[in-house]
Amino acid sequence: MGTEDRTLQALGLAEAPREHPLLYPGARPEDSGLLDGDRLLPLDRLVHEERTPVLAIGSNACPGQLRYKMAGSGITAPVPMVRARVTGVDVGVSAHVSRAGYVSASPVAAPGVVRELFVLWLDADQLAVIDASEGVPRPHGNYRRAWLPFPTARIELADGTVLPGAHVYVNRHGVLHDGTGRPRTHPGQQRALLTELLLQSPALRKLFGATAEQFSARARADAELCAQGTRLFAEERRVTASGLERFCQQCGTPGTGASLSPPLM
């Protein structure tokens, strides 16, 4: 495929959930690639020792979302996105309502579960952008960054390389459970998730309306309403731990010192 065919628009990867929240988590590539501006180019290697590996659980695996985040901070450097076979981590549902207008994904411990996920290899500036977007630098931000070591997470790349670990963003509020106390799995379709959550809770419908469209529109317009929705999840006893809390580190300034990978690769 020629470079003229590698634009995100041509590949169906251009839409950003930050702009179209009901598309969350957004389209992800079929294979590894180098996100370079509005193009996804072939990669010449899968491991980038000079960068920090971050496991993308939700919309960070969507090139359109990544481009949106980086462009907002003036970052133009390419981002390697590497597909990986991950054992031990599943995609749960965050126990908070995002100001972006959706209920996002969050990693959960899942021994034996295998998922096809993406590893982002980020330089210091890119890591700082993603940290900020997840609320890591804020005392009460929604996520903390954790280093998941092997064998808690077995991250195998297409060439057989198994990484010693990777960073991941763990929700400070916990995750939603499935009714039995176990973390529920994010369905990957925001409209379906919001519809189900609203059907289960009259109080949630009172806050956000009866439809996914109403929920998303109201959440995007009102930070305090999002906070109320987050508190309601806890009050209705929908919340459990992700099982990854013990791996969270107290990050220093994003992209420097204590916020970097232990170990550096």
mmCIF file of C-alpha atoms in Angstrom:
data_model
loop_
_atom_site.group_PDB
_atom_site.id
_atom_site.type_symbol
_atom_site.label_atom_id
_atom_site.label_comp_id
_atom_site.label_asym_id
_atom_site.label_seq_id
_atom_site.Cartn_x
_atom_site.Cartn_y
_atom_site.Cartn_z
ATOM 1 C CA MET A 1 0.000 0.000 0.000
ATOM 2 C CA GLY A 2 1.468 3.363 -0.983
ATOM 3 C CA THR A 3 1.942 6.239 1.412
ATOM 4 C CA GLU A 4 -1.015 8.049 -0.155
ATOM 5 C CA ASP A 5 -3.194 5.210 1.177
ATOM 6 C CA ARG A 6 -1.778 5.314 4.719
ATOM 7 C CA THR A 7 -3.732 8.311 5.994
ATOM 8 C CA LEU A 8 -5.882 7.670 9.052
ATOM 9 C CA GLN A 9 -8.909 8.766 7.053
ATOM 10 C CA ALA A 10 -8.252 6.185 4.343
ATOM 11 C CA LEU A 11 -7.648 3.473 6.962
ATOM 12 C CA GLY A 12 -10.829 4.288 8.898
ATOM 13 C CA LEU A 13 -8.840 5.321 11.974
ATOM 14 C CA ALA A 14 -9.277 9.104 12.018
ATOM 15 C CA GLU A 15 -12.227 9.564 14.392
ATOM 16 C CA ALA A 16 -11.285 10.587 17.949
ATOM 17 C CA PRO A 17 -13.594 9.545 20.816
ATOM 18 C CA ARG A 18 -12.797 12.869 22.506
ATOM 19 C CA GLU A 19 -14.767 14.469 19.655
ATOM 20 C CA HIS A 20 -17.244 11.591 19.096
ATOM 21 C CA PRO A 21 -17.699 10.013 22.549
ATOM 22 C CA LEU A 22 -20.196 7.313 21.562
ATOM 23 C CA LEU A 23 -17.488 5.857 19.300
ATOM 24 C CA TYR A 24 -15.315 5.097 22.366
ATOM 25 C CA PRO A 25 -12.883 3.338 22.491
ATOM 26 C CA GLY A 26 -12.474 4.160 18.813
ATOM 27 C CA ALA A 27 -11.116 2.174 15.887
ATOM 28 C CA ARG A 28 -7.743 0.512 16.320
ATOM 29 C CA PRO A 29 -5.299 -0.709 13.684
ATOM 30 C CA GLU A 30 -5.259 -4.264 12.414
ATOM 31 C CA ASP A 31 -1.507 -4.476 12.963
ATOM 32 C CA SER A 32 1.505 -2.612 14.315
ATOM 33 C CA GLY A 33 2.395 0.742 12.802
ATOM 34 C CA LEU A 34 4.091 4.093 13.261
ATOM 35 C CA LEU A 35 1.658 6.929 13.916
ATOM 36 C CA ASP A 36 3.228 9.865 12.104
ATOM 37 C CA GLY A 37 0.898 12.862 12.008
ATOM 38 C CA ASP A 38 -2.192 11.795 10.094
ATOM 39 C CA ARG A 39 -0.589 8.642 8.672
ATOM 40 C CA LEU A 40 0.000 5.141 10.021
ATOM 41 C CA LEU A 41 3.200 3.854 8.459
ATOM 42 C CA PRO A 42 4.934 0.467 8.572
ATOM 43 C CA LEU A 43 7.322 -0.166 11.466
ATOM 44 C CA ASP A 44 10.915 -1.216 10.994
ATOM 45 C CA ARG A 45 11.169 -2.784 14.474
ATOM 46 C CA LEU A 46 8.882 -3.765 17.340
ATOM 47 C CA VAL A 47 11.058 -2.911 20.365
ATOM 48 C CA HIS A 48 12.207 0.651 21.042
ATOM 49 C CA GLU A 49 14.617 0.473 23.978
ATOM 50 C CA GLU A 50 15.031 4.239 24.165
ATOM 51 C CA ARG A 51 11.305 4.724 24.826
ATOM 52 C CA THR A 52 8.835 3.791 27.574
ATOM 53 C CA PRO A 53 6.354 0.955 26.862
ATOM 54 C CA VAL A 54 2.730 1.748 27.766
ATOM 55 C CA LEU A 55 -0.052 -0.801 27.386
ATOM 56 C CA ALA A 56 -3.080 0.786 25.704
ATOM 57 C CA ILE A 57 -6.307 -0.465 27.284
ATOM 58 C CA GLY A 58 -8.977 1.910 25.916
ATOM 59 C CA SER A 59 -8.874 4.783 23.464
ATOM 60 C CA ASN A 60 -5.084 5.134 23.619
ATOM 61 C CA ALA A 61 -5.064 2.306 21.059
ATOM 62 C CA CYS A 62 -7.062 4.507 18.666
ATOM 63 C CA PRO A 63 -4.749 6.448 16.328
ATOM 64 C CA GLY A 64 -7.316 9.239 15.971
ATOM 65 C CA GLN A 65 -7.417 9.689 19.744
ATOM 66 C CA LEU A 66 -3.627 9.595 20.046
ATOM 67 C CA ARG A 67 -3.275 12.180 17.295
ATOM 68 C CA TYR A 68 -5.867 14.377 19.074
ATOM 69 C CA LYS A 69 -3.972 14.195 22.377
ATOM 70 C CA MET A 70 -0.545 14.816 20.880
ATOM 71 C CA ALA A 71 -1.657 17.644 18.586
ATOM 72 C CA GLY A 72 -3.290 19.419 21.528
ATOM 73 C CA SER A 73 0.128 19.653 23.174
ATOM 74 C CA GLY A 74 2.063 20.478 20.015
ATOM 75 C CA ILE A 75 3.749 17.060 19.879
ATOM 76 C CA THR A 76 4.625 15.988 16.338
ATOM 77 C CA ALA A 77 7.095 13.132 16.936
ATOM 78 C CA PRO A 78 5.909 9.725 15.649
ATOM 79 C CA VAL A 79 4.487 7.115 18.042
ATOM 80 C CA PRO A 80 5.252 3.407 17.507
ATOM 81 C CA MET A 81 2.113 1.306 18.102
ATOM 82 C CA VAL A 82 2.942 -2.383 18.477
ATOM 83 C CA ARG A 83 0.351 -5.130 18.595
ATOM 84 C CA ALA A 84 0.920 -7.633 21.383
ATOM 85 C CA ARG A 85 -0.565 -10.806 22.803
ATOM 86 C CA VAL A 86 -1.122 -10.036 26.493
ATOM 87 C CA THR A 87 -1.820 -12.661 29.143
ATOM 88 C CA GLY A 88 -2.997 -11.711 32.633
ATOM 89 C CA VAL A 89 -4.787 -8.419 31.931
ATOM 90 C CA ASP A 90 -8.359 -7.837 30.798
ATOM 91 C CA VAL A 91 -10.281 -4.701 29.818
ATOM 92 C CA GLY A 92 -12.665 -3.642 32.585
ATOM 93 C CA VAL A 93 -15.020 -0.680 33.028
ATOM 94 C CA SER A 94 -13.822 2.380 34.941
ATOM 95 C CA ALA A 95 -15.933 3.328 37.965
ATOM 96 C CA HIS A 96 -16.070 6.973 36.941
ATOM 97 C CA VAL A 97 -17.921 9.159 34.448
ATOM 98 C CA SER A 98 -15.533 10.965 32.121
ATOM 99 C CA ARG A 99 -15.904 14.625 31.184
ATOM 100 C CA ALA A 100 -15.265 13.413 27.640
ATOM 101 C CA GLY A 101 -18.801 11.983 27.655
ATOM 102 C CA TYR A 102 -18.190 8.273 28.111
ATOM 103 C CA VAL A 103 -17.459 5.583 30.701
ATOM 104 C CA SER A 104 -13.949 4.510 29.856
ATOM 105 C CA ALA A 105 -12.033 1.254 29.988
ATOM 106 C CA SER A 106 -9.592 0.315 32.728
ATOM 107 C CA PRO A 107 -7.240 -2.659 33.129
ATOM 108 C CA VAL A 108 -8.058 -5.459 35.551
ATOM 109 C CA ALA A 109 -6.032 -8.409 36.764
ATOM 110 C CA ALA A 110 -7.168 -11.522 34.905
ATOM 111 C CA PRO A 111 -4.820 -14.499 35.324
ATOM 112 C CA GLY A 112 -4.895 -16.712 32.268
ATOM 113 C CA VAL A 113 -6.956 -14.321 30.136
ATOM 114 C CA VAL A 114 -5.395 -13.526 26.746
ATOM 115 C CA ARG A 115 -6.042 -10.232 24.940
ATOM 116 C CA GLU A 116 -4.737 -8.670 21.730
ATOM 117 C CA LEU A 117 -3.680 -5.173 22.838
ATOM 118 C CA PHE A 118 -1.273 -2.460 21.712
ATOM 119 C CA VAL A 119 1.955 -1.289 23.306
ATOM 120 C CA LEU A 120 2.747 2.380 22.746
ATOM 121 C CA TRP A 121 6.447 3.225 22.822
ATOM 122 C CA LEU A 122 6.553 6.815 24.116
ATOM 123 C CA ASP A 123 9.354 9.331 24.457
ATOM 124 C CA ALA A 124 9.451 11.581 27.537
ATOM 125 C CA ASP A 125 7.308 14.347 26.040
ATOM 126 C CA GLN A 126 4.707 11.907 24.715
ATOM 127 C CA LEU A 127 4.577 10.118 28.060
ATOM 128 C CA ALA A 128 3.937 13.440 29.796
ATOM 129 C CA VAL A 129 1.024 14.132 27.419
ATOM 130 C CA ILE A 130 -0.600 10.753 28.049
ATOM 131 C CA ASP A 131 0.001 11.044 31.802
ATOM 132 C CA ALA A 132 -1.727 14.418 31.805
ATOM 133 C CA SER A 133 -4.652 13.128 29.738
ATOM 134 C CA GLU A 134 -5.200 10.357 32.299
ATOM 135 C CA GLY A 135 -4.943 12.693 35.296
ATOM 136 C CA VAL A 136 -1.738 11.163 36.674
ATOM 137 C CA PRO A 137 -0.129 14.460 37.796
ATOM 138 C CA ARG A 138 -3.255 15.578 39.681
ATOM 139 C CA PRO A 139 -3.687 14.442 43.307
ATOM 140 C CA HIS A 140 -7.255 13.365 42.572
ATOM 141 C CA GLY A 141 -6.910 12.519 38.889
ATOM 142 C CA ASN A 142 -8.811 9.520 37.556
ATOM 143 C CA TYR A 143 -5.812 7.289 36.877
ATOM 144 C CA ARG A 144 -2.471 6.318 38.350
ATOM 145 C CA ARG A 145 0.289 4.856 36.235
ATOM 146 C CA ALA A 146 1.482 1.381 37.220
ATOM 147 C CA TRP A 147 4.374 -0.772 36.080
ATOM 148 C CA LEU A 148 3.133 -4.311 35.429
ATOM 149 C CA PRO A 149 6.051 -6.724 35.489
ATOM 150 C CA PHE A 150 6.384 -10.123 33.891
ATOM 151 C CA PRO A 151 4.892 -12.600 34.754
ATOM 152 C CA THR A 152 1.895 -10.652 36.131
ATOM 153 C CA ALA A 153 1.478 -9.460 32.556
ATOM 154 C CA ARG A 154 3.008 -11.554 29.792
ATOM 155 C CA ILE A 155 3.370 -9.250 26.793
ATOM 156 C CA GLU A 156 4.480 -11.104 23.667
ATOM 157 C CA LEU A 157 5.187 -9.305 20.401
ATOM 158 C CA ALA A 158 4.760 -10.730 16.909
ATOM 159 C CA ASP A 159 8.461 -11.633 16.621
ATOM 160 C CA GLY A 160 8.324 -13.699 19.831
ATOM 161 C CA THR A 161 9.851 -11.034 22.101
ATOM 162 C CA VAL A 162 8.404 -11.100 25.613
ATOM 163 C CA LEU A 163 8.690 -7.746 27.364
ATOM 164 C CA PRO A 164 9.845 -7.529 31.008
ATOM 165 C CA GLY A 165 6.733 -5.440 31.669
ATOM 166 C CA ALA A 166 4.925 -2.278 30.639
ATOM 167 C CA HIS A 167 3.170 0.696 32.149
ATOM 168 C CA VAL A 168 -0.609 0.797 32.366
ATOM 169 C CA TYR A 169 -3.143 3.307 33.737
ATOM 170 C CA VAL A 170 -5.114 1.998 36.733
ATOM 171 C CA ASN A 171 -8.314 3.761 37.752
ATOM 172 C CA ARG A 172 -8.227 5.451 41.167
ATOM 173 C CA HIS A 173 -11.964 4.886 41.587
ATOM 174 C CA GLY A 174 -11.823 1.134 40.946
ATOM 175 C CA VAL A 175 -13.860 -0.660 38.299
ATOM 176 C CA LEU A 176 -17.475 -1.736 37.902
ATOM 177 C CA HIS A 177 -18.310 -5.331 38.793
ATOM 178 C CA ASP A 178 -20.587 -7.795 37.014
ATOM 179 C CA GLY A 179 -23.016 -8.288 39.887
ATOM 180 C CA THR A 180 -21.052 -11.125 41.477
ATOM 181 C CA GLY A 181 -18.168 -8.969 42.668
ATOM 182 C CA ARG A 182 -15.895 -9.780 39.733
ATOM 183 C CA PRO A 183 -14.801 -6.943 37.426
ATOM 184 C CA ARG A 184 -17.077 -6.679 34.416
ATOM 185 C CA THR A 185 -15.596 -6.613 30.929
ATOM 186 C CA HIS A 186 -15.886 -3.493 28.813
ATOM 187 C CA PRO A 187 -18.045 -4.422 25.805
ATOM 188 C CA GLY A 188 -16.095 -2.185 23.425
ATOM 189 C CA GLN A 189 -19.278 -0.421 22.357
ATOM 190 C CA GLN A 190 -20.038 2.729 24.332
ATOM 191 C CA ARG A 191 -23.686 3.015 23.333
ATOM 192 C CA ALA A 192 -24.379 -0.534 24.507
ATOM 193 C CA LEU A 193 -22.545 0.024 27.797
ATOM 194 C CA LEU A 194 -24.321 3.280 28.621
ATOM 195 C CA THR A 195 -27.695 1.825 27.676
ATOM 196 C CA GLU A 196 -27.172 -1.088 30.061
ATOM 197 C CA LEU A 197 -25.912 1.088 32.916
ATOM 198 C CA LEU A 198 -28.888 3.433 32.559
ATOM 199 C CA LEU A 199 -31.380 0.560 32.498
ATOM 200 C CA GLN A 200 -29.924 -0.763 35.746
ATOM 201 C CA SER A 201 -30.198 2.496 37.711
ATOM 202 C CA PRO A 202 -33.140 4.905 38.012
ATOM 203 C CA ALA A 203 -30.833 7.292 39.886
ATOM 204 C CA LEU A 204 -28.371 7.306 36.986
ATOM 205 C CA ARG A 205 -31.204 8.027 34.546
ATOM 206 C CA LYS A 206 -32.327 10.921 36.735
ATOM 207 C CA LEU A 207 -28.860 12.443 36.466
ATOM 208 C CA PHE A 208 -28.016 11.714 32.830
ATOM 209 C CA GLY A 209 -31.255 10.966 30.976
ATOM 210 C CA ALA A 210 -32.665 7.762 29.523
ATOM 211 C CA THR A 211 -30.455 7.317 26.443
ATOM 212 C CA ALA A 212 -26.770 7.006 25.671
ATOM 213 C CA GLU A 213 -26.944 10.197 23.624
ATOM 214 C CA GLN A 214 -28.408 12.139 26.559
ATOM 215 C CA PHE A 215 -25.852 10.652 28.948
ATOM 216 C CA SER A 216 -22.954 11.658 26.738
ATOM 217 C CA ALA A 217 -24.236 15.183 26.084
ATOM 218 C CA ARG A 218 -24.908 15.891 29.758
ATOM 219 C CA ALA A 219 -21.557 14.481 30.895
ATOM 220 C CA ARG A 220 -19.635 16.635 28.415
ATOM 221 C CA ALA A 221 -21.426 19.750 29.659
ATOM 222 C CA ASP A 222 -21.070 19.382 33.427
ATOM 223 C CA ALA A 223 -18.023 18.361 35.485
ATOM 224 C CA GLU A 224 -20.003 18.294 38.733
ATOM 225 C CA LEU A 225 -22.576 16.001 37.171
ATOM 226 C CA CYS A 226 -19.772 13.622 36.207
ATOM 227 C CA ALA A 227 -18.563 13.683 39.818
ATOM 228 C CA GLN A 228 -22.088 12.897 41.014
ATOM 229 C CA GLY A 229 -22.280 9.969 38.617
ATOM 230 C CA THR A 230 -18.953 8.667 39.865
ATOM 231 C CA ARG A 231 -20.136 8.897 43.483
ATOM 232 C CA LEU A 232 -23.373 7.143 42.536
ATOM 233 C CA PHE A 233 -21.475 4.110 41.225
ATOM 234 C CA ALA A 234 -19.915 3.736 44.679
ATOM 235 C CA GLU A 235 -23.158 4.474 46.558
ATOM 236 C CA GLU A 236 -24.984 1.804 44.554
ATOM 237 C CA ARG A 237 -22.222 -0.677 45.405
ATOM 238 C CA ARG A 238 -21.290 -1.254 41.784
ATOM 239 C CA VAL A 239 -17.552 -0.845 42.395
ATOM 240 C CA THR A 240 -14.761 -3.322 43.048
ATOM 241 C CA ALA A 241 -10.955 -3.266 42.929
ATOM 242 C CA SER A 242 -9.094 -3.879 39.685
ATOM 243 C CA GLY A 243 -6.557 -6.160 41.339
ATOM 244 C CA LEU A 244 -3.717 -3.997 40.003
ATOM 245 C CA GLU A 245 -3.652 -1.351 42.724
ATOM 246 C CA ARG A 246 -0.548 -2.809 44.365
ATOM 247 C CA PHE A 247 1.492 -2.003 41.255
ATOM 248 C CA CYS A 248 0.710 1.714 41.247
ATOM 249 C CA GLN A 249 3.608 4.045 41.828
ATOM 250 C CA GLN A 250 3.626 7.603 43.015
ATOM 251 C CA CYS A 251 4.767 9.329 39.847
ATOM 252 C CA GLY A 252 7.026 12.337 39.909
ATOM 253 C CA THR A 253 7.049 14.938 37.167
ATOM 254 C CA PRO A 254 5.666 13.128 34.109
ATOM 255 C CA GLY A 255 8.369 11.766 31.867
ATOM 256 C CA THR A 256 11.194 12.228 34.352
ATOM 257 C CA GLY A 257 12.778 10.477 37.302
ATOM 258 C CA ALA A 258 10.387 8.293 39.252
ATOM 259 C CA SER A 259 7.780 8.318 36.503
ATOM 260 C CA LEU A 260 9.951 6.314 34.107
ATOM 261 C CA SER A 261 9.895 2.541 33.685
ATOM 262 C CA PRO A 262 11.453 0.348 36.332
ATOM 263 C CA PRO A 263 13.533 -1.058 34.725
ATOM 264 C CA LEU A 264 14.526 1.045 31.737
ATOM 265 C CA MET A 265 14.711 -1.230 28.721
#
